[in-house]
Every structure is written in structure tokens, then in C-alpha cells.
Coordinates of C-alpha atoms and ligand atoms in Angstrom, one line a residue:
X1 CA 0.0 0.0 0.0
X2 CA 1.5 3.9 -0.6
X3 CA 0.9 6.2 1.8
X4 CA -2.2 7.6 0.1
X5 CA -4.3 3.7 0.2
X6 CA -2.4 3.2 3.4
X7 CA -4.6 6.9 4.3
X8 CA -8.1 6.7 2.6
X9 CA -9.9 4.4 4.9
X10 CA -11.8 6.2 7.6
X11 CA -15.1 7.8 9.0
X12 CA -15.4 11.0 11.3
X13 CA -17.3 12.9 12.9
X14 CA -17.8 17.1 12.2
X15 CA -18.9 19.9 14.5
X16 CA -19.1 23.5 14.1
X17 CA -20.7 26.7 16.2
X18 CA -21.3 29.7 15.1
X19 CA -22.1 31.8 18.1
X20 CA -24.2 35.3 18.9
X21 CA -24.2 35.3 22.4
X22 CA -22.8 32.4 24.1
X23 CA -18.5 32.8 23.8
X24 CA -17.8 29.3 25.2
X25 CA -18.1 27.8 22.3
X26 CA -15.2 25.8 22.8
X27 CA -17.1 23.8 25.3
X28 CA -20.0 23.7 22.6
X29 CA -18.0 21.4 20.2
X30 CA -16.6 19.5 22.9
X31 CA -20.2 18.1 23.7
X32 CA -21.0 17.9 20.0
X33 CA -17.7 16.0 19.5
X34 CA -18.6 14.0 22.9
X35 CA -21.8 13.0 21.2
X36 CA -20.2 12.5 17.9
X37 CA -17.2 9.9 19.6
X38 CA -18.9 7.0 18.1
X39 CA -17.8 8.3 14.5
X40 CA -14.0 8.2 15.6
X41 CA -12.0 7.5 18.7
X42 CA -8.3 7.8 17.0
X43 CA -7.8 11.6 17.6
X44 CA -9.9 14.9 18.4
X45 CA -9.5 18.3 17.7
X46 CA -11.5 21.7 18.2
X47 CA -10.0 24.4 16.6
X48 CA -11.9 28.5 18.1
X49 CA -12.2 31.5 16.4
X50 CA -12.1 34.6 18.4
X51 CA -11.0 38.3 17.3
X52 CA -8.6 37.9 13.9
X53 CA -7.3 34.6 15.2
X54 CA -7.8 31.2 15.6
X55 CA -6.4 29.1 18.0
X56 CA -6.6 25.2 18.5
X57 CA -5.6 22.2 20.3
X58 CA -5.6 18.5 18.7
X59 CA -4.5 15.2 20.2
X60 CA -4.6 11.6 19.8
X61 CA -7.4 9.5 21.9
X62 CA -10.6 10.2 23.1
X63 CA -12.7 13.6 23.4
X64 CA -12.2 13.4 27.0
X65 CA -9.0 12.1 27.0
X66 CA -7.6 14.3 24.4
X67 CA -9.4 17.5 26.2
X68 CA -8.2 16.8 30.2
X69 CA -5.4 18.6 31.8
X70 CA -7.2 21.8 31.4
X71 CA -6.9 21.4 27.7
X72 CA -10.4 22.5 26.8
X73 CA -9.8 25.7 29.7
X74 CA -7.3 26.8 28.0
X75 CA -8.7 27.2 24.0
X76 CA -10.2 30.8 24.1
X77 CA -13.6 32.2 24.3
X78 CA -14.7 32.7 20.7
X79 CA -17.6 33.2 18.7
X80 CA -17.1 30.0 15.9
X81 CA -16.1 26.6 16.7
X82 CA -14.9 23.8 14.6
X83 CA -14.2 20.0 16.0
X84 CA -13.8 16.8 14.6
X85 CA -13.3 12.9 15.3
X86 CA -11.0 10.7 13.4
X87 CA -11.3 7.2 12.8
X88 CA -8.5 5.8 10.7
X89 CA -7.3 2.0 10.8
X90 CA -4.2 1.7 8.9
X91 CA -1.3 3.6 8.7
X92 CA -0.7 6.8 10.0
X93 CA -2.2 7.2 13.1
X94 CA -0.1 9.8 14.4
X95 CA -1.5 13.7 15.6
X96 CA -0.6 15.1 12.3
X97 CA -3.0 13.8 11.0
X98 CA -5.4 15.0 13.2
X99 CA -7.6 17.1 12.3
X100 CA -9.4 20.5 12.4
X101 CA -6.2 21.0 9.8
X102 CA -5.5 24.7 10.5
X103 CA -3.7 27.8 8.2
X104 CA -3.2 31.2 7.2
X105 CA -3.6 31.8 3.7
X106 CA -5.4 34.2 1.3
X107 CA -8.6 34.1 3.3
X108 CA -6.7 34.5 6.2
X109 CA -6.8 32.1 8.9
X110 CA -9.1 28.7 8.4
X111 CA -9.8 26.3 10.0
X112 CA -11.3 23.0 8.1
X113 CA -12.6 19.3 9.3
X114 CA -13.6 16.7 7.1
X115 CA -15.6 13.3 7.2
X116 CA -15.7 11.2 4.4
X117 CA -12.9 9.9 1.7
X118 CA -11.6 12.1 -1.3
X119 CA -10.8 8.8 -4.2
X120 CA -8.7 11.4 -6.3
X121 CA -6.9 12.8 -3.7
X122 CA -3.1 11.9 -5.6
X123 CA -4.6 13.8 -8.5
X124 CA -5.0 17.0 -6.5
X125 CA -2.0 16.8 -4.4
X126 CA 0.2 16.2 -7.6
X127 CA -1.2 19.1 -9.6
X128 CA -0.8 21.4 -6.7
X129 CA 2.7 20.4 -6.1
X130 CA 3.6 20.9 -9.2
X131 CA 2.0 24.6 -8.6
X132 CA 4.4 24.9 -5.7
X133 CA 1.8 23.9 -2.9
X134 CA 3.6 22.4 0.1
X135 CA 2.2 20.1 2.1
X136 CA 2.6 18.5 6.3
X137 CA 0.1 15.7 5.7
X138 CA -0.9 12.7 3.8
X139 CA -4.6 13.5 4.4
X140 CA -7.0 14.3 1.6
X141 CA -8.9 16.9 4.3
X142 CA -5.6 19.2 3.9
X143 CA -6.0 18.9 0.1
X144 CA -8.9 20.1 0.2
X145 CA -8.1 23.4 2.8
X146 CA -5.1 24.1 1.0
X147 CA -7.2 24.1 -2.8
X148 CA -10.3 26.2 -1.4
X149 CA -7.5 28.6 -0.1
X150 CA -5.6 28.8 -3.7
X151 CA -8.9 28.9 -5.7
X152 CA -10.4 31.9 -3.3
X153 CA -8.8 34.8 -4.6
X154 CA -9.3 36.1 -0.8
X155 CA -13.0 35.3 -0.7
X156 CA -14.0 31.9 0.9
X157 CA -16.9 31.3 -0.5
X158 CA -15.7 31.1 -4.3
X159 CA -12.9 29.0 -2.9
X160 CA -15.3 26.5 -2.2
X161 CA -17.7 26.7 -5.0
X162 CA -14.5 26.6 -7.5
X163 CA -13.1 23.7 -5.6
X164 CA -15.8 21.7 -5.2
X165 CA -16.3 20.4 -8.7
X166 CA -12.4 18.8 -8.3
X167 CA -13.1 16.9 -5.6
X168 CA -14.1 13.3 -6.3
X169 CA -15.4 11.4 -3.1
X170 CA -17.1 12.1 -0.5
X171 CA -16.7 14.8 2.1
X172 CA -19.1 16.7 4.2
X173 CA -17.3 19.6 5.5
X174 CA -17.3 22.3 8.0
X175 CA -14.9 25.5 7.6
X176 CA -14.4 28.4 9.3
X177 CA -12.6 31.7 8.8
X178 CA -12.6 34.4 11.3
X179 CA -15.9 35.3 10.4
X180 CA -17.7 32.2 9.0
X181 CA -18.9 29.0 9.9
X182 CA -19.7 27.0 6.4
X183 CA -21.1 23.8 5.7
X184 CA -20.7 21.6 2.6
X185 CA -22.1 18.6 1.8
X186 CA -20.8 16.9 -1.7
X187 CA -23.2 16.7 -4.5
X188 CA -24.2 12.8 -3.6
X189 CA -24.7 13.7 0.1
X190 CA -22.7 10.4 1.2
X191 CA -22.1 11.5 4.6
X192 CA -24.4 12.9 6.4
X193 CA -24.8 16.4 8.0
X194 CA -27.6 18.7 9.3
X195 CA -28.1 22.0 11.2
X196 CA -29.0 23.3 14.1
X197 CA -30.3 26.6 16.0
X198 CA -30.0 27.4 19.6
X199 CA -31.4 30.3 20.8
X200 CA -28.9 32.6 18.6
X201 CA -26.7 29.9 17.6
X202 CA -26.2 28.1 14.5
X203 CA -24.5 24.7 14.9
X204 CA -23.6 22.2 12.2
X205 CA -23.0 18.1 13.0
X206 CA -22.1 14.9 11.3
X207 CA -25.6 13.6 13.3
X208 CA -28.8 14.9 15.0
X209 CA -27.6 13.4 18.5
X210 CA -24.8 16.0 18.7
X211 CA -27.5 18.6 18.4
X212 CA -29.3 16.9 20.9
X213 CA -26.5 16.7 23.3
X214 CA -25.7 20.5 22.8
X215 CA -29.4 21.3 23.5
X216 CA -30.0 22.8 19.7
X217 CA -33.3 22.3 17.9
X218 CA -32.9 20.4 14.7
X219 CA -33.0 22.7 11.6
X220 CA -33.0 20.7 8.6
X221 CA -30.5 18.5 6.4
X222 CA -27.7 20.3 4.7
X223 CA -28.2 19.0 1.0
X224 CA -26.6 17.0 -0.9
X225 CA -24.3 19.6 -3.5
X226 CA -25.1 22.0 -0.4
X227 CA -22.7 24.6 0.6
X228 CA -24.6 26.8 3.4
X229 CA -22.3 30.0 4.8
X230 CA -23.0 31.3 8.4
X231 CA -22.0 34.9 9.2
X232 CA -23.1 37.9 11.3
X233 CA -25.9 38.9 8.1
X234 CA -27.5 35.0 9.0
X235 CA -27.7 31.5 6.8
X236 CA -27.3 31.5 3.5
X237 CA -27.6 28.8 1.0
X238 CA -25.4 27.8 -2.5
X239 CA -26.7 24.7 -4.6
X240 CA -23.5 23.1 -6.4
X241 CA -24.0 23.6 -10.7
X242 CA -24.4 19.8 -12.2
X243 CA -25.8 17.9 -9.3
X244 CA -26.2 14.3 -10.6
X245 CA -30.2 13.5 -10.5
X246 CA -30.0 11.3 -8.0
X247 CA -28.2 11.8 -4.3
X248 CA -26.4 8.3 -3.3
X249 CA -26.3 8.9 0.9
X250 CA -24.1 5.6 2.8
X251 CA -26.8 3.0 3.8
X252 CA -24.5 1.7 6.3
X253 CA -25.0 5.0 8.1
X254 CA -28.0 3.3 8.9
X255 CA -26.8 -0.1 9.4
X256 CA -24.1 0.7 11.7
X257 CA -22.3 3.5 11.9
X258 CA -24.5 6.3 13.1
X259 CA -26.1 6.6 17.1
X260 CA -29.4 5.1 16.6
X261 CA -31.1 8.4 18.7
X262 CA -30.5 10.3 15.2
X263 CA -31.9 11.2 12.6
X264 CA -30.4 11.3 9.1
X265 CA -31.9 13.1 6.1
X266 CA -35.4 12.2 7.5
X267 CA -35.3 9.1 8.7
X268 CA -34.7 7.5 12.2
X269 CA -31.5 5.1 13.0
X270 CA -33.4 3.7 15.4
X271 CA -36.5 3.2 13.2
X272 CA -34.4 1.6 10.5
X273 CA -33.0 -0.9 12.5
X274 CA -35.8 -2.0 14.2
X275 CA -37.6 -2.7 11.0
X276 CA -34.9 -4.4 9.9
X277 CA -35.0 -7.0 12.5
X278 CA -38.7 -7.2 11.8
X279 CA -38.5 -8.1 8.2
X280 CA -35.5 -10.8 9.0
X281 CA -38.3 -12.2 11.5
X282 CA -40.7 -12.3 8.5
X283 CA -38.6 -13.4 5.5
X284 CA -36.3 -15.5 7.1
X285 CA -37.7 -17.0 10.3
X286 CA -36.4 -20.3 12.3
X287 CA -37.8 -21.9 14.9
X288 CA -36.0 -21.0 18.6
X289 CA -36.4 -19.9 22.3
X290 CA -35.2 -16.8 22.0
X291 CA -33.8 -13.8 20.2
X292 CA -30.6 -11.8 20.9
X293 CA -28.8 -8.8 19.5
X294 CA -24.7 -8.5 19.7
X295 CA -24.4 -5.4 22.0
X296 CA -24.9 -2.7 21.2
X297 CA -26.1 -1.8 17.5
X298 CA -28.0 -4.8 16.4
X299 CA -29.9 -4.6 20.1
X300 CA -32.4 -2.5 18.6
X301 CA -33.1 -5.1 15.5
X302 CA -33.0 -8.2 17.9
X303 CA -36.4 -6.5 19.4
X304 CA -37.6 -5.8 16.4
X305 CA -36.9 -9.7 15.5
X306 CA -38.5 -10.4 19.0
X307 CA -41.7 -8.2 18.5
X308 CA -42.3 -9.3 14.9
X309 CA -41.9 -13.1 16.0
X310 CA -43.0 -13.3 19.1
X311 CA -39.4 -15.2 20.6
X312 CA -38.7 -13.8 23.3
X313 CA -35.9 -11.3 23.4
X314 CA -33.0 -12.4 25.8
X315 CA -29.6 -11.1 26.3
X316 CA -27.1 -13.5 25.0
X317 CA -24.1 -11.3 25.9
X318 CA -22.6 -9.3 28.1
X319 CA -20.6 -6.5 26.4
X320 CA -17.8 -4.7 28.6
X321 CA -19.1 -0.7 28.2
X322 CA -14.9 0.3 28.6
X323 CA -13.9 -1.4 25.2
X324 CA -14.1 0.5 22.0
X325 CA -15.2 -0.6 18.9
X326 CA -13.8 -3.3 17.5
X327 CA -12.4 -2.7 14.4
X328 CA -10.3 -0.2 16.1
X329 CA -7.9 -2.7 17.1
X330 CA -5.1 -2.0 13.9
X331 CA -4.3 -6.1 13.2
X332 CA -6.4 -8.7 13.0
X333 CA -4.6 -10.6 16.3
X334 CA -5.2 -7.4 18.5
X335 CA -8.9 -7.7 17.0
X336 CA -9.6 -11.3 17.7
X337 CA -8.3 -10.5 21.7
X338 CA -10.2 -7.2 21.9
X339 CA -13.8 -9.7 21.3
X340 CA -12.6 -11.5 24.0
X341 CA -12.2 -8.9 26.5
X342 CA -15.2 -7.2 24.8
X343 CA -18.1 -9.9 25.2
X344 CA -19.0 -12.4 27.6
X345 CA -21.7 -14.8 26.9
X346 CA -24.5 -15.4 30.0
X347 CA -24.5 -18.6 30.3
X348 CA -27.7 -19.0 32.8
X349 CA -29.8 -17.4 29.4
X350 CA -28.6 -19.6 26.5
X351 CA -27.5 -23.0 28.2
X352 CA -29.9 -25.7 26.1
X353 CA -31.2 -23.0 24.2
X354 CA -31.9 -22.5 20.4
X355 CA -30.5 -19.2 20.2
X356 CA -31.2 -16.4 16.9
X357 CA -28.2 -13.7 17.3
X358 CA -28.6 -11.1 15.4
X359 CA -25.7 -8.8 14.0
X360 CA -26.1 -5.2 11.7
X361 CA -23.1 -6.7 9.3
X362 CA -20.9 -9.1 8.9
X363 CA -17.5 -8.2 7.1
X364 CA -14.7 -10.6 7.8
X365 CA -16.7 -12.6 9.6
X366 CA -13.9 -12.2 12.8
X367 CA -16.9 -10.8 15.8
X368 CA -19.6 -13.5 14.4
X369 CA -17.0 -16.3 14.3
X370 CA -16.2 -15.7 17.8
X371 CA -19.7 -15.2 19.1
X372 CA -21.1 -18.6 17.5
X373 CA -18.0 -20.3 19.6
X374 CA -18.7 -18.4 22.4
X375 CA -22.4 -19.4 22.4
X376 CA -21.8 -22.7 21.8
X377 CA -19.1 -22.8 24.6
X378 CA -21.8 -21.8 27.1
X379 CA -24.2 -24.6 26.3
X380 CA -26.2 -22.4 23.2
X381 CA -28.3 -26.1 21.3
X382 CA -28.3 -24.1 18.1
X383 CA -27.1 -20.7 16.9
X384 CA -29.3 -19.1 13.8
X385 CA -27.5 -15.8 12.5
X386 CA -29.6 -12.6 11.1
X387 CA -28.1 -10.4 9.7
X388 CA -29.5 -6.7 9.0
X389 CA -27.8 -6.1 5.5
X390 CA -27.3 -7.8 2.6
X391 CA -23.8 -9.4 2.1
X392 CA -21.1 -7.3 1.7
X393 CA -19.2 -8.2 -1.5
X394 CA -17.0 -4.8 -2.4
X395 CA -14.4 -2.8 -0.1
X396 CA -15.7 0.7 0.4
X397 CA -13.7 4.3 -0.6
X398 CA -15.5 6.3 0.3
X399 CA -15.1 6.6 4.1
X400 CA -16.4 3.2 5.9
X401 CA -13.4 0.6 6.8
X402 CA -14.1 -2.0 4.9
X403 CA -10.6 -2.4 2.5
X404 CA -10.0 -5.1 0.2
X405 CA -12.2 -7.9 -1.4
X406 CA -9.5 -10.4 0.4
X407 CA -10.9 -9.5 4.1
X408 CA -14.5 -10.0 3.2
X409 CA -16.3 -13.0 3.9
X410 CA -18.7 -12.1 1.6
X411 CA -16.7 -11.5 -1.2
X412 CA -16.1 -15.3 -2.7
X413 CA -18.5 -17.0 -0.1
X414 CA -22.6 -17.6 -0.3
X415 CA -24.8 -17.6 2.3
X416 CA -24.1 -21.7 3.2
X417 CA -20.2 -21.0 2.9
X418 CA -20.6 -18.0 5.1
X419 CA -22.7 -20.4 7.3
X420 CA -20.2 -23.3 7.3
X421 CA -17.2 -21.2 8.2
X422 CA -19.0 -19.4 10.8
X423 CA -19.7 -22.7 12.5
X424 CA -23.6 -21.6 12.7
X425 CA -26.3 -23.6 12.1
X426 CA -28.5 -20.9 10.0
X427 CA -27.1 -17.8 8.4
X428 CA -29.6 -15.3 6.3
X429 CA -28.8 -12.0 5.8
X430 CA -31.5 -8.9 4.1
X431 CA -31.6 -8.5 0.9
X432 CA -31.1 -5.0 -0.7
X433 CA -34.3 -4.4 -1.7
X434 CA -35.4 -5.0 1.8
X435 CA -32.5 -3.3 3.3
X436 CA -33.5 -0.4 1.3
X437 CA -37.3 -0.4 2.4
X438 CA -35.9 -0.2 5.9
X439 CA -35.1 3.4 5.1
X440 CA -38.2 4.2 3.0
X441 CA -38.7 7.5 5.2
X442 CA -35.5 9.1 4.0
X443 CA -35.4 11.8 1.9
X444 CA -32.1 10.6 0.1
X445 CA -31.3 7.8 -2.7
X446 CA -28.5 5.8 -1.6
X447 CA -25.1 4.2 -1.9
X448 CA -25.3 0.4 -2.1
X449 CA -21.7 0.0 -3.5
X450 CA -20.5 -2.4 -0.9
X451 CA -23.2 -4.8 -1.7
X452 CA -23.7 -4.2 -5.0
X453 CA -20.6 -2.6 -6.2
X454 CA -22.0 0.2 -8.4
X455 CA -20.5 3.7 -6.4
X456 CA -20.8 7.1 -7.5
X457 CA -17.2 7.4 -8.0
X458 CA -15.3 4.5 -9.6
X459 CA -13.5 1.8 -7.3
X460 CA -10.2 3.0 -8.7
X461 CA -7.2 1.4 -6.5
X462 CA -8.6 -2.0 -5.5
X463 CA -8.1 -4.0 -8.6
X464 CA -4.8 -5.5 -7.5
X465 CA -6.4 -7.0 -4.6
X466 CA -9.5 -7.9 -6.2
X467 CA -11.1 -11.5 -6.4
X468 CA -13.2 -12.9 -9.4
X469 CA -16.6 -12.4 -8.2
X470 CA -19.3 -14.2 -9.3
Ligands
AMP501 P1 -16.2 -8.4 11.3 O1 -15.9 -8.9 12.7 O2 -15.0 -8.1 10.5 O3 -17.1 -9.3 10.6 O4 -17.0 -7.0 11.5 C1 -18.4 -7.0 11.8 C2 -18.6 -6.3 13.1 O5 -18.0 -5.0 13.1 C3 -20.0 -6.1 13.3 O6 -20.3 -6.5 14.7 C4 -20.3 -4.7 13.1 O7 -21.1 -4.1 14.1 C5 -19.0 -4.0 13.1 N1 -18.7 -3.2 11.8 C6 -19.4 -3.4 10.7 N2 -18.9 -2.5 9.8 C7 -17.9 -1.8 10.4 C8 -17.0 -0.8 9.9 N3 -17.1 -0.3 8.7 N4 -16.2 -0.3 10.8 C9 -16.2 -0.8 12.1 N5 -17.0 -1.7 12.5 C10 -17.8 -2.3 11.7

């Protein structure tokens, strides 16, 4: 892998304040970025705008972590915030990458944080080299900042509308300058991000549930091709030119990745996944004594599964609330011993039992291949797997972890195979019609590119590594 394939892979979160009255916005962004710590627990950063400057603090861990020691005290009172949460799991996981990346240039100082995946980034960063652009970082995030800067011609704004149309990938952005907050969504809306009002603040998140947690009243969806500028004269609104005709937001949002309290482009997480678990219960039911979810994000479809079936919903595991997610863990070793310390199974609940665990995804089949054991291990008669989305058969570039064909389960295997080297004795998974109709309340069209392989951008980069499909 270079350093750019060794860089793409990763999710965030994104939080900005833009503030009338209330100067701590500092500690604004930290609860958004609290809220938003489920999107990426690799590094944190909250960069503040106050007077003509704009000061920032950035580390590696978690918000809290990241932000003790009096490190949140001593960023300044300001009137715009910006923060972010990285998730990255290969290669450079080091604080330079972190991000709000931060500069002076001809708009003066700026602040940007990204979340999503840029798939042309070499492209950029070459041309802009060869320009006599210099650069600290592999990231794509500081390609971006650094291009919006040289396309501005001092005025933010038409940095961003001239630089948008280069970038190919996804990215939903919030930038500030000393006296803007901005918010961009790109013209398939991939990532997700909406806006919020409290009292006379504007604040922009990755997710509803850092609204929530910062007491702000939902606004609306930024758009997809969106580019929405905050500043003292109020919110104003710039559609992208070209828009494709139909948006192509991440469905495994949905599946996994967001906090099931929010609410993305119109539709509820926690909505979606319950009906999911309800239409695995009605296509592909199995006789059993009871239902279970693997803690925590397939909880929610296990009682849908419950309700829909009437098997009684019982806790199969115990999940230890101190260890991250698991795919976290940067080798595949450290990943297999981080399920361990993760998950317990209870015993007393599934000894003679005929147990359904249901999961939002399988993807190299490591968690599931470790649960079935564990169940069986503590007396489980049979273990039936439901599984919330369809199979995942492509890697994914455009911000979700999931890298090669060669670490997917689904990739070369069917449903029986999958089965058979889980060690299960049922294995069904949604299909993507009904994975789809799961989400019927959103306003968006989505991305279905890792189950069906057909991406708004092409899957450039991944042919070396790719397996003859079916
Ligand atoms: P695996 O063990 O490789 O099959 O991964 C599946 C588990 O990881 C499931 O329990 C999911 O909840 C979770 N998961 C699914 N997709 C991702 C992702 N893109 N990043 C991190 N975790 C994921």
C-alpha cells in the first residue's frame, strides 16, 4: 500500500458553532464531538475562532481524553467553533494527521474538518505540487483546505464553490474563517450532516444526536451539492451547478455506523433498524427460544426480530461498556483478543437453548466467528445468525473501513459458505431491496456500492487486490 491507500480508509465525525451570544463555544464542540465519539475514537480536535485569530488544540485518543489537563480551559472564548473525530485503521495514526487542519492563507486564517474519503486525492496533491503547494500531511482533508485557499482569490466562499467540482469522493465539510462558519455537503450527500439553532446559535453536526447533546433544535439537512455559509448577516444557501439527478447517501449509516437516537436526512437510525429486525423475522424465520442482539447496534433489531416473531428477546451477551469498537484494534490478532475482552456470553440465558443472534453486518466474519463459539461454549443447542444487511461483497472508498475484497467474507462465499465457516447452524442476511425499504422515510437515494458494487465514484485502486466475483 502507498501512503495515500495506506490513508483513505476512515469515518469522522464534524462539528461547528457559530455563536451570537454564548463565547464558550469551545465547550459547545466538545459536547457535540462527545456526542459525535462513536464516528471516531483515533484523535480529536477543536479548533476556536475569536477576534482575527484562531487558535486550536488537537491530540490523539478520546474527546475526553484528548481534552483533560485543562486542555479544553485553555482554548479561548470565541464566537465559531470547529471540531472533529478521526477514525482511521491503517497507517498513520499519528497527531498530524489529526484534524481540524488549521492555516493562514489568502482568506486568512481557516480552519477546516472533514468526514468522508476524497478517491482522487493523488490527482490534487500532484497538480498542486507541481503549482508549488507544500504540504505536512498525507490527508485528503488538507487537500482540500489548502485548494479552497488557492482557488479563493481572498473570498471563501468562491474558494469553495471553484473547488468543489475537483473533488471526487465524498466529504461533508465544515470550515471556518474568522468570520464564518460553512457547511458543505458533496453533490451525492454520502455523509451525512444537518443544522441546528439554539437560541442565537447556528451549529452544524455529522448527526442529529450532537444537536441533541448541545441542546440545539434540529434545523434541517444540509443537502446534498449544499454549501450553506454562516455569518453575522445570518444562513445562506449555495446549490452546487451539475448535481447528478439522483443523491447516493451511505446506507451503512443506517446499518451501523451512526447513534441510533439520530436522525439522518429524514429518517430515524433507530427506526431503520428495528424494522430491519422485523422483516429478517418475517422473511427468514427459524424456529427457537429466544432472540438476541450482539451489543450494542443490532440490540435494537433483535427486538424488532422479538416483536415481529414473538421469541422472546433475551440477552445472550454481556458486552464490557470500557472497550471501543472493535475494528479499532489495527491487526487482525489485537482484534480477535479485543472480542474476548469485549463480550461475555450469559451462560444461565442460553444453556440448552436454540439461540437467533442477530448482528447489523458481517465483514470478515472475525466478531460472528467468535460469538457462535462463544455461544456454543456456554451450552447455546443451536445458533441461527440474522443479519441486518445484505452481504457485503465490495471494499468501500468512500469513508467506511471495509478495504480489500481479500478481508471479506462475503466476497467469494454464499450464504451456506458463510454459514459453514462461521460454525452456525442458520445464516440469512437482508436482501437489498429490503435493506432499502428499511429506510423508506428518507429523503435521500442511496449508496449500495458495498453490496452491489455500483459507487458514484469508480472503485479505482482496489483491482490489485480484487477477487473474481461471481
Ligand atoms: P467483522 O468482525 O469483521 O465481521 O466485523 C463485523 C462487526 O464489526 C459487526 O459486529 C459490526 O457491528 C462492526 N462493523 C461493521 N462495519 C464496520 C465498519 N465499517 N467499521 C467498524 N466496525 C464495523
Amino acid at each position: 500500500m502507498d501512503e495515500f491507500q495506506s490513508e483513505i480508509h476512515e469515518e469522522c465525525g464534524v462539528f461547528g458553532v457559530y455563536s451570537q451570544e454564548n463565547r464558550k463555544v469551545a465547550y459547545t464542540c466538545y459536547y457535540g464531538l462527545y456526542a459525535l465519539q462513536h464516528r471516531g475514537q483515533e484523535s480529536a480536535g477543536i479548533a476556536v475562532s475569536y477576534a482575527d485569530k484562531i487558535t486550536y488544540y488537537k491530540g490523539m485518543g478520546l474527546v475526553p481524553d484528548v481534552f483533560s489537563h485543562g486542555n479544553l480551559d485553555k482554548l479561548p472564548e470565541g464566537d465559531i467553533a470547529i471540531g472533529h473525530v478521526r477514525y482511521s485503521t491503517t497507517g498513520a495514526s499519528q497527531l498530524l494527521n489529526a484534524q481540524p487542519v488549521v492555516f493562514t492563507g489568502k482568506c486568512g486564517k481557516m480552519a477546516l474538518a472533514h468526514n468522508g474519503n476524497l478517491t482522487n486525492t493523488r490527482q490534487l496533491r500532484d497538480e498542486m505540487i507541481k503549482n508549488n503547494a507544500v504540504f505536512q500531511t498525507t490527508i485528503d482533508s488538507e487537500v482540500m483546505a489548502v485548494m479552497i485557499n488557492s482557488l479563493s482569490d481572498g473570498d471563501i466562499l468562491e474558494g469553495v464553490k471553484k473547488a468543489c467540482p475537483k473533488f471526487k469522493g465524498s466529504y461533508a465539510l465544515v470550515i471556518m474563517t474568522t468570520d464564518k462558519l460553512i457547511a458543505v455537503r458533496d453533490p451525492h450527500g454520502i455523509r451525512p450532516l444537518c443544522i441546528g439553532t439554539d437560541v442565537d446559535d447556528y451549529i452544524v453536526a455529522s448527526e442529529t444526536c450532537a444537536l441533541d447533546a448541545v441542546g440545539a433544535n434540529y434545523l434541517r439537512d444540509v443537502k446534498p451539492g449544499e454549501i450553506v455559509v454562516i455569518d453575522s448577516t445570518g444562513v445562506h444557501s449555495y446549490m452546487m451547478e451539475n448535481l447528478p439527478k439522483k443523491s447516493s447517501m451511505c446506507i451503512f449509516e443506517y446499518v451501523y455506523f451512526a447513534r441510533h437516537d439520530s436522525v439522518l436526512d429524514g429518517c430515524s437510525v433507530y427506526e431503520a433498524r428495528k424494522e430491519a429486525g422485523k422483516l429478517l423475522a418475517r422473511y427468514y424465520p427459524v424456529e427457537a427460544d429466544l432472540v438476541s442482539g450482539v451489543p450494542d447496534s443490532a440490540n435494537v433489531a433483535a427486538r424488532g426480530y422479538a416483536e415481529e416473531s414473538g421469541i422472546p428477546f433475551v440477552e445472550a451477551l454481556a458486552k464490557n461498556r470500557y472497550v471501543g469498537r472493535t475494528f479499532i484494534q489495527p491487526d487482525q490478532r489485537q482484534r480477535e483478543n479485543s472480542l474476548n475482552v469485549k463480550m461475555n456470553a450469559l451462560r444461565a440465558n442460553i444453556y440448552g437453548k436454540r439461540v437467533i443472534i442477530i448482528d447489523d453486518s458481517i465483514v470478515r466474519g472475525t466478531t460472528m466467528r467468535k460469538i457462535v463459539k462463544m455461544l456454543r461454549d456456554a451450552g447455546a443447542a443451536e445458533v441461527h445468525i440474522r443479519i441486518c444487511s445484505p452481504i457485503i461483497k465490495h471494499p468501500c472508498h468512500l469513508g467506511i473501513d471495509i478495504q480489500t475484497y481479500s478481508q471479506l467474507i462475503g466476497a467469494y462465499k454464499d450464504e451456506d459458505q458463510i454459514c459453514e465457516s462461521l460454525g452456525a447452524d442458520s445464516v440469512r442476511y437482508l436482501s437489498i431491496e429490503q435493506l432499502v425499504e428499511t429506510c423508506k422515510s428518507a429523503k435521500v437515494d442511496f449508496c449500495l456500492g458495498c453490496f452491489n458494487g455500483k459507487y458514484p465514484y469508480p472503485l479505482d485502486g482496489y483491482e490489485a487486490d480484487k477477487l473474481k466475483l461471481e
